[in-house]
Structure formats: structure tokens, C-alpha cells
Coordinates of C-alpha atoms and ligand atoms in Angstrom, one line a residue:
X1 CA 0.9 0.5 -14.9
X2 CA -1.0 -0.4 -11.2
X3 CA 0.5 -3.3 -8.9
X4 CA -1.2 -6.6 -10.3
X5 CA -1.3 -5.0 -13.9
X6 CA 1.3 -7.5 -15.4
X7 CA 4.8 -5.1 -15.8
X8 CA 7.0 -8.0 -15.3
X9 CA 5.5 -9.4 -18.6
X10 CA 6.4 -6.4 -20.1
X11 CA 10.1 -7.5 -19.9
X12 CA 10.2 -11.2 -19.1
X13 CA 8.6 -12.0 -22.5
X14 CA 10.7 -9.7 -24.5
X15 CA 14.0 -10.9 -22.9
X16 CA 12.6 -14.9 -23.7
X17 CA 12.0 -13.9 -27.2
X18 CA 15.1 -12.3 -28.2
X19 CA 18.8 -13.9 -28.2
X20 CA 21.1 -13.7 -24.8
X21 CA 19.7 -12.4 -21.1
X22 CA 17.5 -10.1 -19.9
X23 CA 19.0 -8.4 -16.9
X24 CA 16.6 -6.9 -14.2
X25 CA 17.4 -4.2 -11.9
X26 CA 15.9 -4.4 -8.8
X27 CA 16.3 -3.0 -5.1
X28 CA 14.6 -5.9 -3.4
X29 CA 17.1 -8.6 -2.5
X30 CA 15.3 -10.2 -0.3
X31 CA 12.3 -10.8 -2.9
X32 CA 14.4 -11.8 -6.0
X33 CA 14.5 -15.3 -4.3
X34 CA 10.8 -15.7 -4.9
X35 CA 10.3 -14.5 -8.1
X36 CA 12.8 -16.8 -9.3
X37 CA 11.3 -19.5 -7.8
X38 CA 8.2 -18.1 -9.6
X39 CA 10.1 -18.3 -13.0
X40 CA 11.7 -21.4 -12.4
X41 CA 7.8 -23.1 -11.4
X42 CA 7.2 -22.0 -15.2
X43 CA 10.1 -23.7 -16.6
X44 CA 12.0 -20.7 -17.3
X45 CA 15.6 -20.6 -16.8
X46 CA 16.2 -17.5 -13.9
X47 CA 18.4 -16.5 -11.3
X48 CA 19.1 -14.0 -8.9
X49 CA 22.8 -12.4 -7.7
X50 CA 23.3 -10.8 -4.4
X51 CA 24.6 -11.0 -1.2
X52 CA 22.3 -13.8 0.2
X53 CA 23.2 -16.0 -2.3
X54 CA 25.9 -18.7 -2.0
X55 CA 28.8 -18.2 -4.2
X56 CA 29.1 -21.1 -5.9
X57 CA 25.9 -20.0 -7.4
X58 CA 26.3 -16.8 -8.6
X59 CA 29.6 -18.4 -10.2
X60 CA 27.4 -20.6 -12.3
X61 CA 24.9 -17.7 -13.0
X62 CA 27.3 -15.8 -14.3
X63 CA 28.8 -18.6 -16.4
X64 CA 25.2 -18.6 -17.7
X65 CA 25.3 -15.0 -18.6
X66 CA 28.5 -15.7 -20.2
X67 CA 27.1 -18.3 -22.2
X68 CA 23.8 -17.4 -22.8
X69 CA 22.2 -20.1 -20.9
X70 CA 19.7 -17.8 -18.8
X71 CA 17.2 -16.4 -19.8
X72 CA 16.9 -13.8 -16.8
X73 CA 18.6 -12.7 -14.1
X74 CA 17.8 -10.3 -11.5
X75 CA 20.4 -7.9 -9.4
X76 CA 20.6 -5.0 -7.2
X77 CA 22.0 -1.7 -8.7
X78 CA 25.0 -1.9 -6.2
X79 CA 25.8 -4.9 -8.0
X80 CA 25.3 -3.9 -11.8
X81 CA 27.5 -1.3 -11.4
X82 CA 30.6 -2.6 -9.6
X83 CA 33.2 -2.6 -12.3
X84 CA 33.7 -6.4 -12.5
X85 CA 29.7 -6.8 -13.4
X86 CA 30.1 -4.3 -15.8
X87 CA 32.8 -6.8 -17.4
X88 CA 31.1 -9.8 -17.4
X89 CA 28.4 -8.1 -19.0
X90 CA 30.6 -6.5 -22.2
X91 CA 31.5 -10.2 -22.7
X92 CA 27.8 -11.5 -22.8
X93 CA 24.7 -11.7 -25.1
X94 CA 22.4 -8.9 -23.3
X95 CA 18.3 -9.2 -24.6
X96 CA 17.5 -6.0 -22.6
X97 CA 18.1 -4.2 -19.6
X98 CA 14.8 -3.7 -17.0
X99 CA 14.9 -1.6 -14.8
X100 CA 11.9 -2.2 -12.1
X101 CA 11.0 0.6 -9.5
X102 CA 12.3 3.0 -11.3
X103 CA 11.1 5.6 -9.4
X104 CA 13.8 5.2 -7.1
X105 CA 15.8 6.8 -9.2
X106 CA 13.7 10.1 -9.0
X107 CA 14.2 12.3 -5.5
X108 CA 10.7 13.6 -5.8
X109 CA 9.3 10.2 -5.8
X110 CA 9.3 9.1 -2.1
X111 CA 11.8 6.2 -2.1
X112 CA 15.0 7.5 -3.2
X113 CA 17.6 5.5 -3.7
X114 CA 20.9 6.8 -4.5
X115 CA 22.6 3.6 -6.3
X116 CA 19.8 4.2 -9.2
X117 CA 21.3 7.4 -10.3
X118 CA 24.3 5.3 -11.6
X119 CA 22.0 3.4 -13.8
X120 CA 22.5 6.3 -16.4
X121 CA 25.7 4.4 -17.2
X122 CA 23.5 1.9 -19.3
X123 CA 22.6 4.7 -21.8
X124 CA 25.9 5.1 -22.4
X125 CA 27.4 2.1 -22.0
X126 CA 25.0 -0.1 -23.9
X127 CA 23.6 2.0 -26.3
X128 CA 22.3 -0.7 -28.5
X129 CA 20.5 -2.9 -26.3
X130 CA 16.8 -2.0 -25.3
X131 CA 16.3 -0.5 -22.2
X132 CA 12.8 -0.6 -20.4
X133 CA 12.5 1.2 -16.7
X134 CA 8.8 0.1 -15.0
X135 CA 6.9 1.7 -12.2
X136 CA 3.8 1.3 -10.2
X137 CA 3.9 4.8 -8.8
X138 CA 5.0 7.6 -9.9
X139 CA 3.3 11.2 -10.5
X140 CA 4.1 13.4 -13.6
X141 CA 7.3 15.5 -12.2
X142 CA 8.7 11.6 -10.9
X143 CA 7.9 10.1 -14.1
X144 CA 10.1 13.4 -16.1
X145 CA 12.7 12.2 -13.4
X146 CA 13.0 8.7 -14.5
X147 CA 13.4 9.8 -18.7
X148 CA 16.1 12.4 -17.4
X149 CA 18.1 10.3 -15.2
X150 CA 17.7 7.5 -17.1
X151 CA 18.6 8.7 -20.5
X152 CA 15.2 7.8 -22.0
X153 CA 14.8 10.8 -24.0
X154 CA 12.3 10.0 -27.0
X155 CA 11.5 7.0 -25.9
X156 CA 7.8 5.8 -26.0
X157 CA 5.6 6.3 -22.8
X158 CA 2.9 3.7 -22.0
X159 CA 1.2 4.4 -19.2
X160 CA -2.0 2.4 -18.3
X161 CA -4.8 3.2 -16.5
X162 CA -4.1 3.2 -12.0
X163 CA -7.4 2.0 -11.0
X164 CA -7.7 -1.2 -9.2
X165 CA -11.3 -1.9 -9.4
X166 CA -11.1 -4.6 -7.2
X167 CA -10.0 -2.7 -4.1
X168 CA -13.1 -1.1 -1.9
X169 CA -11.2 2.1 -0.3
X170 CA -12.5 3.1 3.4
X171 CA -11.0 6.2 5.6
X172 CA -12.7 6.2 9.0
X173 CA -11.6 8.8 12.2
X174 CA -10.0 6.7 14.5
X175 CA -11.7 6.5 17.8
X176 CA -9.9 3.5 19.1
X177 CA -7.1 1.9 16.4
X178 CA -7.4 -1.2 18.4
X179 CA -11.0 -1.8 18.6
X180 CA -11.5 -0.7 15.4
X181 CA -8.9 -2.7 13.2
X182 CA -10.1 -6.2 15.5
X183 CA -13.8 -5.4 14.4
X184 CA -12.7 -4.9 10.9
X185 CA -11.0 -7.9 10.6
X186 CA -13.4 -10.1 12.2
X187 CA -16.5 -8.8 10.2
X188 CA -15.1 -9.1 6.9
X189 CA -11.7 -10.8 6.7
X190 CA -11.6 -13.8 9.6
X191 CA -8.9 -16.6 8.2
X192 CA -7.8 -14.4 6.0
X193 CA -3.8 -12.5 5.3
X194 CA -3.6 -9.1 5.7
X195 CA -1.1 -6.2 6.1
X196 CA -1.6 -3.4 9.2
X197 CA 0.3 -0.3 8.8
X198 CA 1.3 1.6 11.9
X199 CA 3.7 4.6 12.5
X200 CA 6.0 3.3 14.6
X201 CA 7.8 0.4 16.6
X202 CA 6.0 0.9 19.5
X203 CA 2.7 1.0 17.5
X204 CA 3.4 -2.3 15.6
X205 CA 4.5 -4.0 19.0
X206 CA 1.2 -2.7 20.7
X207 CA -1.4 -3.8 17.8
X208 CA 0.7 -7.2 17.1
X209 CA 0.2 -7.9 20.9
X210 CA -3.3 -6.9 21.0
X211 CA -4.3 -9.1 17.9
X212 CA -2.4 -11.8 19.4
X213 CA -4.3 -11.8 22.5
X214 CA -8.1 -11.1 20.2
X215 CA -7.0 -14.7 18.5
X216 CA -5.6 -13.9 15.3
X217 CA -2.1 -14.9 14.4
X218 CA -0.7 -11.7 13.6
X219 CA 3.5 -11.2 13.6
X220 CA 5.4 -8.0 13.6
X221 CA 8.1 -6.6 11.2
X222 CA 9.9 -3.4 11.9
X223 CA 13.2 -2.4 11.9
X224 CA 14.2 -2.5 15.6
X225 CA 13.7 -5.9 14.9
X226 CA 17.0 -8.5 14.1
X227 CA 17.0 -9.3 10.9
X228 CA 16.5 -13.2 11.2
X229 CA 13.2 -12.6 12.9
X230 CA 12.4 -9.8 10.6
X231 CA 13.3 -12.7 7.2
X232 CA 11.1 -14.7 8.9
X233 CA 8.4 -13.5 10.1
X234 CA 8.4 -12.1 6.3
X235 CA 8.8 -16.0 5.1
X236 CA 5.7 -16.6 7.3
X237 CA 3.5 -14.1 5.8
X238 CA 4.0 -15.7 2.5
X239 CA 4.0 -19.1 3.0
X240 CA 1.6 -19.8 5.5
X241 CA -2.6 -18.7 5.0
X242 CA -4.3 -16.1 7.3
X243 CA -1.3 -14.2 9.0
X244 CA -2.0 -10.4 9.6
X245 CA 1.4 -8.7 9.7
X246 CA 1.6 -5.9 11.5
X247 CA 4.1 -3.3 10.0
X248 CA 6.0 0.2 9.9
X249 CA 6.2 1.0 6.3
X250 CA 9.6 -1.1 6.4
X251 CA 7.8 -3.8 5.2
X252 CA 6.0 -4.2 2.1
X253 CA 8.0 -3.0 -1.1
X254 CA 7.8 -6.0 -3.7
X255 CA 5.9 -8.1 -1.5
X256 CA 4.2 -10.1 -4.3
X257 CA 2.1 -11.9 -2.2
X258 CA -1.4 -12.1 -4.6
X259 CA -4.2 -13.4 -1.9
X260 CA -3.4 -10.1 0.5
X261 CA -7.0 -9.5 1.2
X262 CA -6.9 -6.3 3.3
X263 CA -4.4 -3.4 4.2
X264 CA -4.9 -1.3 6.7
X265 CA -3.4 2.2 7.9
X266 CA -3.7 2.7 11.8
X267 CA -2.0 6.1 10.7
X268 CA -2.1 8.4 8.1
X269 CA 0.7 7.8 5.4
X270 CA 3.3 10.0 4.2
X271 CA 1.3 11.0 0.8
X272 CA -1.1 9.7 -1.7
X273 CA 1.5 7.9 -3.6
X274 CA 2.5 6.1 -0.5
X275 CA -1.2 5.3 0.4
X276 CA -1.3 4.0 -3.6
X277 CA 1.6 1.6 -2.8
X278 CA 0.8 0.8 0.2
X279 CA -2.9 -0.3 -0.4
X280 CA -1.6 -1.6 -3.9
X281 CA -0.6 -4.6 -2.0
X282 CA -4.1 -6.1 -0.9
X283 CA -5.6 -7.9 -3.8
X284 CA -3.0 -8.9 -6.9
X285 CA -5.5 -11.6 -7.9
X286 CA -7.7 -9.5 -8.8
X287 CA -10.2 -10.8 -6.3
X288 CA -12.5 -8.4 -3.8
X289 CA -9.9 -6.4 -1.0
X290 CA -10.3 -3.7 1.5
X291 CA -8.3 -1.1 2.3
X292 CA -9.2 0.8 5.2
X293 CA -7.2 3.9 6.7
X294 CA -7.9 5.3 10.1
X295 CA -6.8 8.9 11.0
X296 CA -7.2 11.6 13.5
X297 CA -5.6 15.2 13.8
X298 CA -2.6 13.7 15.9
X299 CA -1.6 12.0 12.9
X300 CA -1.8 15.5 10.8
X301 CA 0.6 17.2 13.2
X302 CA 2.8 14.6 13.4
X303 CA 3.2 14.6 10.0
X304 CA 3.7 18.7 9.6
X305 CA 6.2 18.1 12.1
X306 CA 8.5 15.4 10.6
X307 CA 8.5 17.4 7.6
X308 CA 9.5 20.4 9.2
X309 CA 12.5 18.8 11.3
X310 CA 13.9 16.8 8.3
X311 CA 16.6 18.7 6.7
X312 CA 15.3 18.5 3.1
X313 CA 15.6 21.9 1.7
X314 CA 12.7 24.2 1.9
X315 CA 11.5 23.5 -1.6
X316 CA 11.7 19.9 -1.2
X317 CA 9.3 21.0 2.2
X318 CA 7.1 22.8 0.2
X319 CA 6.6 19.9 -1.9
X320 CA 6.0 17.4 0.8
X321 CA 3.5 19.9 2.6
X322 CA 1.5 20.2 -0.4
X323 CA 1.4 15.9 -0.7
X324 CA 0.3 15.8 2.3
X325 CA -2.6 18.5 1.8
X326 CA -3.7 16.5 -1.0
X327 CA -3.4 13.6 1.3
X328 CA -5.9 15.1 3.7
X329 CA -8.1 16.1 1.0
X330 CA -8.8 12.7 0.3
X331 CA -9.2 11.9 3.4
X332 CA -12.2 14.8 4.3
X333 CA -13.7 14.5 0.8
X334 CA -17.3 14.4 0.6
X335 CA -16.9 12.8 -2.8
X336 CA -15.7 9.2 -4.3
X337 CA -12.6 8.3 -2.9
X338 CA -11.5 6.7 -5.9
X339 CA -11.9 9.3 -8.6
X340 CA -9.7 11.8 -5.9
X341 CA -6.6 8.9 -5.8
X342 CA -7.0 8.9 -9.7
X343 CA -7.1 12.4 -10.7
X344 CA -4.2 12.8 -8.5
X345 CA -2.5 10.4 -10.7
X346 CA -4.0 12.0 -13.7
X347 CA -6.6 9.9 -14.5
X348 CA -10.4 10.6 -15.1
X349 CA -13.3 8.5 -13.7
X350 CA -17.1 8.6 -12.6
X351 CA -18.1 7.4 -9.1
X352 CA -16.8 4.1 -8.8
X353 CA -19.6 2.5 -6.2
X354 CA -17.1 1.1 -4.2
X355 CA -15.4 3.5 -1.8
X356 CA -17.2 4.1 2.1
X357 CA -18.0 7.6 0.2
X358 CA -20.2 5.7 -2.6
X359 CA -21.9 3.5 -0.2
X360 CA -22.7 5.8 1.9
X361 CA -22.5 9.6 1.2
X362 CA -21.2 11.4 3.8
X363 CA -23.8 14.3 4.4
X364 CA -22.6 18.0 5.1
X365 CA -23.4 21.3 6.7
X366 CA -22.7 25.2 6.3
X367 CA -19.6 24.9 8.8
X368 CA -18.7 28.8 8.4
X369 CA -20.1 29.7 12.0
X370 CA -18.3 26.8 13.8
X371 CA -15.0 27.7 11.8
X372 CA -15.4 31.1 13.1
X373 CA -16.2 30.5 16.5
X374 CA -13.1 27.4 16.6
X375 CA -10.5 30.2 15.1
X376 CA -10.9 33.0 16.9
X377 CA -11.0 30.8 20.0
X378 CA -7.4 29.4 19.2
X379 CA -6.4 33.3 18.6
X380 CA -8.0 34.8 21.5
X381 CA -6.3 31.8 23.8
X382 CA -3.1 33.1 22.6
X383 CA -2.2 30.5 19.6
X384 CA -0.7 28.2 21.3
X385 CA -3.4 25.2 23.0
X386 CA -4.2 21.8 22.2
X387 CA -7.7 20.7 20.6
X388 CA -8.9 19.4 24.1
X389 CA -8.4 22.6 25.6
X390 CA -9.8 24.5 22.8
X391 CA -12.8 22.8 23.1
X392 CA -13.3 23.0 26.5
X393 CA -13.4 26.6 26.0
X394 CA -15.5 26.7 23.6
X395 CA -18.0 24.4 25.6
X396 CA -17.6 26.3 29.0
X397 CA -15.7 23.9 31.0
X398 CA -13.9 25.2 33.2
X399 CA -10.3 23.9 34.4
X400 CA -7.9 25.5 37.0
X401 CA -5.3 25.8 34.2
X402 CA -8.3 27.8 32.4
X403 CA -9.0 30.1 35.7
X404 CA -5.6 30.9 35.8
X405 CA -4.9 32.3 32.2
X406 CA -8.0 33.9 32.0
X407 CA -9.6 31.9 29.4
X408 CA -12.7 32.2 31.1
X409 CA -13.3 35.7 29.9
X410 CA -12.6 35.6 26.7
X411 CA -15.3 36.3 24.1
X412 CA -15.4 32.5 22.5
X413 CA -15.6 31.1 26.1
X414 CA -19.1 28.5 26.1
X415 CA -20.2 30.0 22.8
X416 CA -19.7 26.5 21.5
X417 CA -22.4 24.6 23.3
X418 CA -24.4 23.6 19.8
X419 CA -21.8 20.9 19.0
X420 CA -20.3 17.7 21.6
X421 CA -16.9 17.2 21.8
X422 CA -16.8 14.6 19.3
X423 CA -18.3 17.0 16.9
X424 CA -15.6 19.6 17.9
X425 CA -12.4 17.3 17.2
X426 CA -14.1 16.7 13.6
X427 CA -14.5 20.6 13.1
X428 CA -11.1 20.9 14.1
X429 CA -9.4 18.3 12.6
X430 CA -11.0 19.6 8.8
X431 CA -9.6 23.4 9.8
X432 CA -6.3 21.5 10.6
X433 CA -7.1 19.8 6.7
X434 CA -7.9 22.7 5.4
X435 CA -4.7 24.3 6.3
X436 CA -6.2 26.9 8.1
X437 CA -4.8 25.8 11.2
X438 CA -1.1 24.3 12.2
X439 CA 1.0 23.0 14.7
X440 CA 2.3 25.9 17.4
X441 CA 5.2 23.5 18.4
X442 CA 5.7 21.0 20.6
X443 CA 2.6 19.4 22.9
X444 CA 0.0 19.8 20.2
X445 CA -0.7 23.4 20.3
X446 CA -2.6 25.4 17.5
X447 CA -2.1 28.5 15.5
X448 CA -3.8 30.1 12.6
X449 CA -2.1 29.9 9.0
X450 CA -2.3 32.7 6.6
X451 CA -5.2 31.2 5.1
X452 CA -7.0 31.0 8.2
X453 CA -6.2 34.4 8.9
X454 CA -7.7 35.2 5.6
X455 CA -10.9 33.2 6.6
X456 CA -11.5 34.9 10.1
X457 CA -11.7 38.1 8.4
X458 CA -13.8 37.7 4.9
X459 CA -15.7 34.9 6.9
X460 CA -16.5 32.9 3.4
X461 CA -19.2 29.8 3.4
X462 CA -17.4 27.0 4.2
X463 CA -19.0 23.6 3.5
X464 CA -18.0 20.9 6.0
X465 CA -18.3 16.8 6.5
X466 CA -21.1 15.7 9.2
X467 CA -19.5 14.1 11.9
X468 CA -21.1 10.5 12.5
X469 CA -20.3 7.5 13.8
X470 CA -20.9 5.8 10.5
X471 CA -20.7 2.1 9.8
X472 CA -20.3 1.5 6.1
X473 CA -23.1 -1.3 6.1
X474 CA -24.2 -0.5 2.9
X475 CA -21.5 -2.2 1.2
X476 CA -21.4 -3.6 -2.1
X477 CA -22.3 -7.2 -1.7
X478 CA -18.7 -8.7 -2.4
X479 CA -20.4 -11.7 -4.8
X480 CA -22.1 -8.7 -7.3
X481 CA -18.3 -7.0 -7.1
X482 CA -16.7 -10.7 -7.8
X483 CA -19.5 -10.8 -10.9
X484 CA -18.2 -7.6 -12.0
X485 CA -14.4 -8.1 -11.9
X486 CA -15.3 -11.4 -14.0
X487 CA -13.7 -13.5 -11.2
X488 CA -15.2 -16.5 -9.5
X489 CA -16.3 -15.9 -6.0
X490 CA -16.3 -18.4 -2.7
X491 CA -20.2 -19.1 -2.8
X492 CA -19.8 -20.3 -6.9
X493 CA -17.0 -23.1 -5.7
X494 CA -18.1 -26.0 -3.7
X495 CA -16.2 -24.7 -0.5
X496 CA -15.4 -28.2 0.3
X497 CA -13.7 -28.7 -2.4
X498 CA -11.9 -25.8 -2.2
X499 CA -10.6 -26.2 0.9
X500 CA -9.3 -29.6 -0.2
X501 CA -7.8 -27.8 -2.9
X502 CA -6.1 -25.4 -0.8
X503 CA -4.8 -28.0 1.9
X504 CA -3.3 -30.0 -1.2
X505 CA -1.4 -26.9 -2.4
X506 CA -0.4 -25.9 1.2
X507 CA 1.5 -29.7 1.0
X508 CA 3.1 -29.3 -2.0
X509 CA 4.2 -26.0 -1.3
X510 CA 5.5 -27.1 2.1
X511 CA 7.4 -29.9 0.5
X512 CA 9.2 -27.7 -1.9
X513 CA 9.9 -25.0 0.5
X514 CA 7.7 -22.3 -1.5
X515 CA 5.3 -20.0 -1.2
X516 CA 1.7 -21.5 -1.9
X517 CA 0.7 -19.3 -4.6
X518 CA 3.7 -20.3 -6.6
X519 CA 2.3 -23.3 -7.7
X520 CA -1.6 -22.1 -7.9
X521 CA -3.2 -18.6 -7.2
X522 CA -6.5 -18.5 -5.2
X523 CA -7.9 -17.5 -8.2
X524 CA -7.2 -20.8 -9.8
X525 CA -8.2 -22.7 -7.4
X526 CA -11.5 -21.8 -6.9
X527 CA -12.0 -21.9 -10.8
X528 CA -11.0 -25.7 -10.4
X529 CA -13.5 -25.8 -7.7
X530 CA -16.4 -24.7 -9.7
X531 CA -15.5 -26.6 -13.1
X532 CA -14.1 -29.5 -11.6
X533 CA -12.1 -30.7 -14.5
X534 CA -11.9 -34.3 -15.0
X535 CA -9.4 -35.0 -17.5
X536 CA -5.7 -33.5 -18.1
X537 CA -7.3 -31.6 -21.0
X538 CA -9.8 -30.0 -19.1
X539 CA -7.6 -28.6 -16.5
X540 CA -5.4 -27.0 -19.2
X541 CA -8.6 -25.2 -19.8
X542 CA -8.6 -23.7 -16.6
X543 CA -7.0 -19.9 -16.6
X544 CA -3.4 -20.1 -14.8
X545 CA -2.6 -24.1 -15.3
X546 CA 0.3 -24.2 -17.8
X547 CA 2.5 -27.3 -19.5
X548 CA 4.4 -26.7 -17.0
X549 CA 2.0 -26.7 -13.9
X550 CA -0.4 -29.3 -15.5
X551 CA 2.8 -31.4 -15.6
X552 CA 3.9 -31.0 -12.3
X553 CA 0.7 -31.0 -10.0
X554 CA -2.2 -32.0 -12.6
X555 CA -2.6 -35.6 -11.1
X556 CA -2.9 -34.1 -7.7
X557 CA -5.6 -32.0 -8.6
X558 CA -7.4 -33.9 -10.9
X559 CA -7.6 -36.8 -8.3
X560 CA -8.4 -34.4 -5.3
X561 CA -11.4 -33.4 -7.6
X562 CA -12.6 -37.0 -8.1
X563 CA -12.3 -38.0 -4.6
X564 CA -14.6 -35.5 -4.0
X565 CA -16.6 -36.2 -6.7
X566 CA -17.1 -39.3 -5.4
X567 CA -17.8 -38.6 -1.5
X568 CA -20.6 -36.5 -3.1
X569 CA -22.0 -39.5 -5.6
X570 CA -21.4 -41.8 -2.0
Ligands
ZN1 ZN1 -16.4 5.6 -4.7

């Protein structure tokens, strides 16, 4: 089930209906506290047990498990598998076991956690207690692995559509990451919360400094920062509004902030699963959100080197190369991005009308001759030079190195003047993505692959994407998208009232040290600003307002709405 589709309800409701306590296994210690806080806000008895929790509170929770006086307990797999904890479970009424982020059990998945393997014990030790495994990101081999490793043979499998219709996908060539990202946030997402993923710590630091210098509230997050700084930045991201988190992929797993309006990749991610999981952090509240990926050929060469230099067995390396190839197919497609994403996970769909390729279909051209020129230029110069050098040879731009190597005399010298530098870069990038060219080792040199050599011999036709600076201006209007998704959008609501309700929410949240969305989601505030309820009964009709929240916060919000109406009447 995709992120934000309600996976947790699948175990929370059964755990409440059944006698005993539901045990939720999750790898995300840092985030258990917020999940528990959100449940407590709803009036549900829940707690977490992990190394960050004070021993006295742990002892209380353990007593509550034994007595069956708690509904849900979150625990990390390491803790669950301790003898002492298993002995406690043996002696307690257990409603069910839920294994969250179940793809962590699979080595084929992209986030393998060795402790998850140990969870096979649950099937053997508690054969009569129901078990459920959940994930937002698993291709077919990973799903098979989950069944296998967690002893779920013969269990029903529920696979919902993977589509996240409120996310707009956009993938662009990278010219200047800093400039493109600044412009994207300023034009479309000023004053909103989002995540910018960079490949390295240094990339994070540089991008963050740039965004701060441009006037955004940006915070860094990567493994090189002290744990308390990381924790503090994560807390600020969750609790304040309009923070741009600039991070390596160390950030974000299990981040349950519903109003992340954009996720940007400054470099290509590892594969489609990783991309889908990372972009899935946008728009959990169902409101229109955007995913932007910038990519360049350097990324591709770098990712290929990562795979080659890793110490995975050859079989696994081959799988990773294939996965990277699928991602590059997504980048270079002239068709609908969403169709490619969904097909990857086994879903089919029509062109979506909510991605850059649907907005402005990219033109293609017959690139056969261009590809032949580029590939033979690689061959003629000895299969060890980088793109810039190769392009200079094709354009006949002599430098001293070229004279020294005698490359002004090769047959491909100066035969590519029909294209400019930028176009040749695009052609080379597509040839790398097609796996006709690959890294020749260090220094970004390129060599032919067997497929590239076959292409040169057989010379088939080859459609390539036109290389132009596309602007993506024709994006679907956010309001019409909001209407299609059945959600209220800014313009429907009285903006002043919406802002007043937002600051009331922030005030209530700060007073209790809670993230604002734990009180009400943006979606609920929008609906409040549109419907403007005046009685507790009306208030309860608004989605996201339950009995407990109406009791606790209703009076504050009704008063704010009444004050707004009085000020309008005056
Ligand atoms: Zn589309």
C-alpha cells in the first residue's frame, strides 16, 4: 500500500477490537514517540519501548502489557527478540503482531535490516497469534521474500494500487542544481515544508548554505552531524512550518509529517523503489504536492561505480545494475512518468495528466546517426576519455591534449557540428542510460559496452529525446487537481481564517510540545475555514475531528471562527 494510504489502520483497528495488546515491530526508534503521541491524542492507550525511553516508563509499559491494560506497544526488532521480552510476551495477552516496514527482512529490498530475519521466530513461538506484515515499497521478489522469511505461507496478500495521484512528478536535466532548486521552491512552494535530497554530506552542506543565503529556512541532516543536532533538526522539521530539510537519504524513513509539499532529488536516487519511497514522503494528507528530480550523466556513472565497487556478490550487483537501468528508463522516457512507475510495481494505468511528460510531451528525433558518431568517437579515441573531451573532438575544438594524442586526425574529428555542446551532452547521457556506454574506470572516461558495439555494427534506428530547456509551464492547475482529488484548496477557504486557525494550532502544539499535525491536519483546517462551523455538532461533521479532539480543542477553534466572522461583520 502506498505511503499515506492507511497501512497503520490495518493493525490498529484489529488490535483495538481484539483482547490483549497489539505488538508493533518497527525499525524507527526515533519516530515511535510521535506515533504514540498521535494515538494518545486520539484517546488510545499506546506506548513505545526502546532505548530512548526512561526505564521507569518502560517498567510501567511492561506491567500494562502483562495486565492487558494497554492497546498498542511499539518496539524495535532487537528489543522484541531479547529473551526477557519474549518471556514477557509468553505471559501476556497478545492481540496480534504487526511487522511494519516488512521489506527490511529482504536482502533484495533496498533497506535490509539483519534483525528482521530473527522475526521468523514469531511464527514458531506464537503460531496462534495473528501476524500481519506491511510495507509501502516492495517489488515482486521482495514480496516473496517477506512471505518466506516471516513464515507467512498461505496467508492472504492484499496489494492495493501504488498510485499517489496527488503527487506531480517532474524530472529534469541538471544544469545548476542550486539555481534550479531555488527557482522551483520560490516559484511553486514558498512558505511550505519540503525535503531536498543530496548525494553526499558536502552536497547537503553546500545546498543548505545556498538556500539559507537565498532566504529560506533550511536545515541540514546527514550522518556526519552529531546525533543531538540531527535529532533537533528533525524535531524542528516536524514541529515548525515551512522548513526545508536538506538531507542525505539517512533522513526520512518513517517520517510521518502529512504536509510535506515537495520532495526534490538533486541527484538520481539508487533505484525506482528508493525514488518511490522518498517521493512518497510528499503529500501524505492527499493535497497536491510535487516531486522534482534533477539528473545528469555524472550521477549515472557514479551510481554504476558504487555498485561495482561494493562488495556484494556478482548476482546482487547484476540486480542492482538492472534496477538502475529501470530508473534511467524513467528519467529518459518520452511517455508518462506515472505509467512507468506503476508498471514497475505491477500496476497499469492510463497517462496521468499530472507529470511533466503529460504536461509537455517531449519531442523525439531519429538519433541513429548522432549515436553512431558519438559511439565511434569513443572507439576512435581509445575508450578512455570523458564526455567533455569527446564532445570537443566531435565539434572540432582543438586543445593541446588533443594534438598530443593525435585525435585531430581521427575520422570523427569535427563531424558533429550540427549539434551544440548541450545537445551532445544529452545524447551521451541517453547512450549511457541505454547502456551503450559505460564508465571506463576513474576520471569519468567512457567505453563501449557489448550492446554499444552491437549497435555500431548493426546501426538500427534509434529515437532519442530532443534536448531543450523545457520549462514545464503547462502544469495542471493546482486548483483543478484539488477538485479532482476531492479536497478543499487554499482558494476555497477564507485565507485569513485559514492562517488564523494555523497559528492557533501552532500555539496549542507548542504548549504541549507536539507536532502541529497531531492536533489537526492541514486538510481539516482547510475544511474548517470553508465550512466555518459554529456549534460542536457542526464541528464534528468536519473530517479529522473526532469526539476526543472536539472535546479537547473544539472550543478554541469554534471561538477563532466566531471571532473571524465577527471581524468580517464589523
Ligand atoms: Zn503522466
